[in-house]
GROMACS .gro file of C-alpha atoms in nm:
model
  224
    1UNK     CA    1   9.894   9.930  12.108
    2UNK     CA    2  10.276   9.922  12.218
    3UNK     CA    3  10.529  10.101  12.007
    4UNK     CA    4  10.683   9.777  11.842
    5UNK     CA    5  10.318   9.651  11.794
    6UNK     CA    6  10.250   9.982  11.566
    7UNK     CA    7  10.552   9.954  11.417
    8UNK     CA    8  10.500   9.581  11.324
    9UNK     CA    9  10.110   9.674  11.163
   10UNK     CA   10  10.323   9.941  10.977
   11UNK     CA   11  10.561   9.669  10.810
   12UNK     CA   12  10.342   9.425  10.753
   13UNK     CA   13  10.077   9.666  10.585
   14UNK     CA   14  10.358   9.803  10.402
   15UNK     CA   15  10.512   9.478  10.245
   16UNK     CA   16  10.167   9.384  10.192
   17UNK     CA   17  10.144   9.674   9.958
   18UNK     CA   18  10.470   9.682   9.799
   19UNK     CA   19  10.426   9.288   9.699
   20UNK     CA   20  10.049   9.382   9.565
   21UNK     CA   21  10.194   9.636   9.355
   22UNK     CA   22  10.487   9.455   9.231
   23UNK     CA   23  10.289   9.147   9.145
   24UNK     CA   24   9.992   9.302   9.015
   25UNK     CA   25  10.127   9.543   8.786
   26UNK     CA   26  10.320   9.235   8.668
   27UNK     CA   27   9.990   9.071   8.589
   28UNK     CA   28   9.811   9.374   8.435
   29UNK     CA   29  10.159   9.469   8.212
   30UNK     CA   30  10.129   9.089   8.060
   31UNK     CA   31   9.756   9.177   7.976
   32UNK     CA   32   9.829   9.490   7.852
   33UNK     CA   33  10.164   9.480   7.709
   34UNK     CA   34  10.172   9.059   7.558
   35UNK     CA   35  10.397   9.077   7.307
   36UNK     CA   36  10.636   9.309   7.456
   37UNK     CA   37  10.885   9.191   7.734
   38UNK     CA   38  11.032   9.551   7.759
   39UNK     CA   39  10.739   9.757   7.793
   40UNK     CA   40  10.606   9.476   8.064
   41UNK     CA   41  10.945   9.567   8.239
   42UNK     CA   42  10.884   9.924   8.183
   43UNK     CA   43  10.541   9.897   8.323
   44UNK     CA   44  10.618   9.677   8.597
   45UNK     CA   45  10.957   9.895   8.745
   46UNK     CA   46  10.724  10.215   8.722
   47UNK     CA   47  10.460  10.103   8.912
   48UNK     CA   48  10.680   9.936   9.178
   49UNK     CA   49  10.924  10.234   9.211
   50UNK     CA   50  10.568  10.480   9.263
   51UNK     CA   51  10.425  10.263   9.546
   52UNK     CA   52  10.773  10.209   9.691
   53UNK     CA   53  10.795  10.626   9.735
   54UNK     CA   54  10.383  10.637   9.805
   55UNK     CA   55  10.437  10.380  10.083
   56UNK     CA   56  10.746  10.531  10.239
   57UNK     CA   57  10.582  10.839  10.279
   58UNK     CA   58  10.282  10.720  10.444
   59UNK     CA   59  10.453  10.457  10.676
   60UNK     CA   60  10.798  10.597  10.780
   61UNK     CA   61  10.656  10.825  11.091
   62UNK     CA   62  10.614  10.444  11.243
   63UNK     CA   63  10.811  10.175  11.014
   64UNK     CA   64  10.909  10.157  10.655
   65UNK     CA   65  11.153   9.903  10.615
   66UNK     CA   66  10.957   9.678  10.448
   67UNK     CA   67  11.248   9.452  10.363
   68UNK     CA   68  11.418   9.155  10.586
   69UNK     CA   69  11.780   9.305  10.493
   70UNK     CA   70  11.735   9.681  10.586
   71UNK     CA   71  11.601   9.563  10.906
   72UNK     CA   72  11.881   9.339  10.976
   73UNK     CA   73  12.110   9.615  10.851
   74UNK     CA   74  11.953   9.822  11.130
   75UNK     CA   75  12.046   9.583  11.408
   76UNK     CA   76  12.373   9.519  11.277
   77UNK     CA   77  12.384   9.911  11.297
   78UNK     CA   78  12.298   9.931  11.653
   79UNK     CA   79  11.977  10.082  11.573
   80UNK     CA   80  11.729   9.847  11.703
   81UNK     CA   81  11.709   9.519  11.901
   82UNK     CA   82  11.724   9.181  11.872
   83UNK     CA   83  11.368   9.162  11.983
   84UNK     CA   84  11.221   9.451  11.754
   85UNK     CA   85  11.380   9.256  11.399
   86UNK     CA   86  11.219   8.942  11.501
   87UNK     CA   87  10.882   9.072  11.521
   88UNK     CA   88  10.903   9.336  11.224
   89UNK     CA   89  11.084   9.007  10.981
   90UNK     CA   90  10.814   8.764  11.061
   91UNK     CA   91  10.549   9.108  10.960
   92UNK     CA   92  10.714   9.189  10.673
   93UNK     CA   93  10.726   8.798  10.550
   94UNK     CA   94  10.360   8.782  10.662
   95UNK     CA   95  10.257   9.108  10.506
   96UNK     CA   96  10.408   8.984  10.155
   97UNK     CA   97  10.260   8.680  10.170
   98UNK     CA   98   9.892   8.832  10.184
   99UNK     CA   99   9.995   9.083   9.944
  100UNK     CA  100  10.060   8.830   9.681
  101UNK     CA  101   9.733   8.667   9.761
  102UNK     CA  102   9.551   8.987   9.730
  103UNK     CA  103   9.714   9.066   9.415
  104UNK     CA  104   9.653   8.713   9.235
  105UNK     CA  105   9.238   8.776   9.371
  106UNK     CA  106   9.232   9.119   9.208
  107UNK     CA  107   9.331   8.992   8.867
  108UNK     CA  108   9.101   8.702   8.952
  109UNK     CA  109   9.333   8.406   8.983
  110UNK     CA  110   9.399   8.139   9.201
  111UNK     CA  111   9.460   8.314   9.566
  112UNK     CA  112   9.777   8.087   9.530
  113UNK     CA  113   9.977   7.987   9.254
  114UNK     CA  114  10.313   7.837   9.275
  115UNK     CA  115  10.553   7.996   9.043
  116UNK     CA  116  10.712   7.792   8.748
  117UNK     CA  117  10.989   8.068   8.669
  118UNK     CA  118  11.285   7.969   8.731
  119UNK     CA  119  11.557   8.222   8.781
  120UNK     CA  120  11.873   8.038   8.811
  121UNK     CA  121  12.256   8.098   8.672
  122UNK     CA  122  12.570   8.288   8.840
  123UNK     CA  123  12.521   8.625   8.676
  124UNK     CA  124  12.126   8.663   8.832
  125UNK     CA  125  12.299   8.596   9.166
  126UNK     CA  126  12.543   8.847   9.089
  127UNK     CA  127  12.251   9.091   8.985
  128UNK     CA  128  12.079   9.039   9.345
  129UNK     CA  129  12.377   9.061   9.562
  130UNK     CA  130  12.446   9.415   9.353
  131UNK     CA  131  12.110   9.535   9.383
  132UNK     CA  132  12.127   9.448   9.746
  133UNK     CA  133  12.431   9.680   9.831
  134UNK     CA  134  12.315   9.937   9.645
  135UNK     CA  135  11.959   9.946   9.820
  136UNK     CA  136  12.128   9.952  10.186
  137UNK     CA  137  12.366  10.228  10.074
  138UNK     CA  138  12.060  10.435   9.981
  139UNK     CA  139  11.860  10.393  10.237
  140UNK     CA  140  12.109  10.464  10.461
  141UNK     CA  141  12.254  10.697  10.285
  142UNK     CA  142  11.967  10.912  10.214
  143UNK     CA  143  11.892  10.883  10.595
  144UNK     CA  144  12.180  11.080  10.663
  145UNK     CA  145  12.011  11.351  10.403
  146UNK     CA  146  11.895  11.704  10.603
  147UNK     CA  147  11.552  11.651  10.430
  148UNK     CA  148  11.481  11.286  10.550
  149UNK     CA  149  11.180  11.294  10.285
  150UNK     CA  150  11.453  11.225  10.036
  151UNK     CA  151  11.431  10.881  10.167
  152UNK     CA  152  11.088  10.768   9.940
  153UNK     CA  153  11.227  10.913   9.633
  154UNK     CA  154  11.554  10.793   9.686
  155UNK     CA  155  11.466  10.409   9.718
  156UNK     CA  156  11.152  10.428   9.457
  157UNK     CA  157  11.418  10.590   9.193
  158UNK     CA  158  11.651  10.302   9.321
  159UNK     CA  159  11.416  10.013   9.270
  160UNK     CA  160  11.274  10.141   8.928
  161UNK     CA  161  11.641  10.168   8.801
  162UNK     CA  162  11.795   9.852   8.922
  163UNK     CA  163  11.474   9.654   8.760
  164UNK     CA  164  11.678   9.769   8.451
  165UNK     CA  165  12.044   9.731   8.538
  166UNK     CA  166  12.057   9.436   8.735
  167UNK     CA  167  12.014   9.066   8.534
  168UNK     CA  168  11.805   8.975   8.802
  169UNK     CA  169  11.564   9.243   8.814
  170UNK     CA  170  11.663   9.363   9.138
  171UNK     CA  171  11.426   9.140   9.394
  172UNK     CA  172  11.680   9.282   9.675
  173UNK     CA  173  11.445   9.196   9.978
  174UNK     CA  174  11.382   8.811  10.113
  175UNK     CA  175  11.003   8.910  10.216
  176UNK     CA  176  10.938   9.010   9.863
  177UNK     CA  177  11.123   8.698   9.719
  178UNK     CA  178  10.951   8.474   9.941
  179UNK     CA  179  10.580   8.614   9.813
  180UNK     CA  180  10.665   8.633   9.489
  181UNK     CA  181  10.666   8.201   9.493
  182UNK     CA  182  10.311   8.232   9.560
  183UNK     CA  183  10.231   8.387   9.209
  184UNK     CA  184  10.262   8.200   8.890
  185UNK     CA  185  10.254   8.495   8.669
  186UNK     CA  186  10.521   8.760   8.547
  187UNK     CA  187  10.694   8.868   8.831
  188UNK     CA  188  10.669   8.525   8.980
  189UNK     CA  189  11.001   8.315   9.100
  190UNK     CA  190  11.024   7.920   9.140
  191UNK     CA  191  11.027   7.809   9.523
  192UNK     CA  192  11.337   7.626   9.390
  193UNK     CA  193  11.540   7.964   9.321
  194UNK     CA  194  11.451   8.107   9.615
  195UNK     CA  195  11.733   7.967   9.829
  196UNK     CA  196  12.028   8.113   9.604
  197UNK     CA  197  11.819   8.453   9.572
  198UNK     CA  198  11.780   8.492   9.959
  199UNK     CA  199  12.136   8.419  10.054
  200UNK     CA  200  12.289   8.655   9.764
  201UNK     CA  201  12.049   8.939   9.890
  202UNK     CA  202  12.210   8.866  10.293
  203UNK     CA  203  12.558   8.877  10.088
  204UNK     CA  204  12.481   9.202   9.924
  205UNK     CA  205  12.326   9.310  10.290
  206UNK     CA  206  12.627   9.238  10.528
  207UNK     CA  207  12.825   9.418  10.251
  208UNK     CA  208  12.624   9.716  10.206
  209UNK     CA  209  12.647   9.676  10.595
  210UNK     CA  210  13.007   9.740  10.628
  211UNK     CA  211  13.020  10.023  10.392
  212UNK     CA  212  12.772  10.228  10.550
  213UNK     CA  213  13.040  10.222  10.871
  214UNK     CA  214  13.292  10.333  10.654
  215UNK     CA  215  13.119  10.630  10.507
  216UNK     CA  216  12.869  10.701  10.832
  217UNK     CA  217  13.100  10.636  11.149
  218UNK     CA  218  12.862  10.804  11.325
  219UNK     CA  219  12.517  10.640  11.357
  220UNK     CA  220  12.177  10.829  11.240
  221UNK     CA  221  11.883  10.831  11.439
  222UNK     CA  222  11.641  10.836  11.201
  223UNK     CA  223  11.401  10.491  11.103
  224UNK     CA  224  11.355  10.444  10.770
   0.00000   0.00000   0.00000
């Protein structure tokens, strides 16, 4: 298997994960938790911040991007090639994809369900392109770090925090978005806010983008 080959298996595998974990701990909170929005939140934001620092581990010694906008963030950074994000976006959007189906079987559902939640209005859009930045600068950030496993904990602290402080909930990845239409349950999003989502989450990209140049002149090595 070539290097971009194992580093493709590694993304899509990974999203596949991080989608089954965000969408079924949505469904089992609901269960659990009905007639409490907050501790569905809580439940939810745990459980995805966990497998996000689980899955880093395991995956970053061959890809753990796992995300559309770090990996465009990477070419933008001169880290990779044209070629290489191709191959690792369409894996990661794949990846999601069968990660929501596997998550909607587990909880026996429909293996597809198109979501009904709408997510719509200025200040969510504000929420994702926030969340956004903020997820580039740590990645990148904590890349810079002298222990690089800093990275997991970093972005799984990240993601369980910005479920709370963003209005949105902090999607902050397209692949994620994307799967997240094919569930009709709690963390599910409407095909029709998709659109508004994904380009807010590129804004909050390019911009996190920029920054890291300013604060990292000098270009790290390391993959996340």
């Amino acid at each position: 298997m070539t290097p971009l080959a194992r580093r493709a298996l590694a993304e899509l595998l990974g999203t596949a994960f991080l989608v089954a974990a965000v969408i079924g701990s949505g469904i089992a909170a609901s269960r659990l938790s009905p007639d409490d929005v907050g501790l569905q939140l809580l439940e939810n934001s745990i459980a995805t911040g966990a497998a996000l620092v689980a899955l880093i581990i395991a995956f970053q010694p061959v890809s753990a991007s796992f995300n559309p906008v770090v990996t465009l963030v990477e070419r933008a950074l001169g880290r990779i090639g044209t070629v290489d994000t191709a191959v690792l976006i369409v894996a990661q959007v794949v990846g999601g994809g069968l990660g929501a189906v596997v998550a909607n079987l587990m909880f026996d559902l429909d293996a597809v369900s198109v979501s009904t939640t709408e997510r719509t209005g200025g200040d969510l859009l504000l929420g994702e392109v926030v969340a956004t930045l903020g997820l580039v600068l740590v990645v990148f950030g904590a890349l810079r770090s002298e222990r690089i496993e800093t990275v997991a904990f970093a972005v799984g602290g990240y993601i369980a925090a910005a479920y709370w402080f963003t209005s949105s909930t902090s999607f902050a990845n397209p692949a994620v978005t994307l799967a997240r239409t094919l569930s009709d349950t709690f963390a599910g999003i409407a095909p029709s806010s998709v659109l508004l989502f994904v380009l807010m989450q590129l804004v909050g990209g390019a911009l996190g983008a920029v920054v890291v140049r300013l604060l990292h002149p000098s270009p790290s090595q390391e993959t996340p």
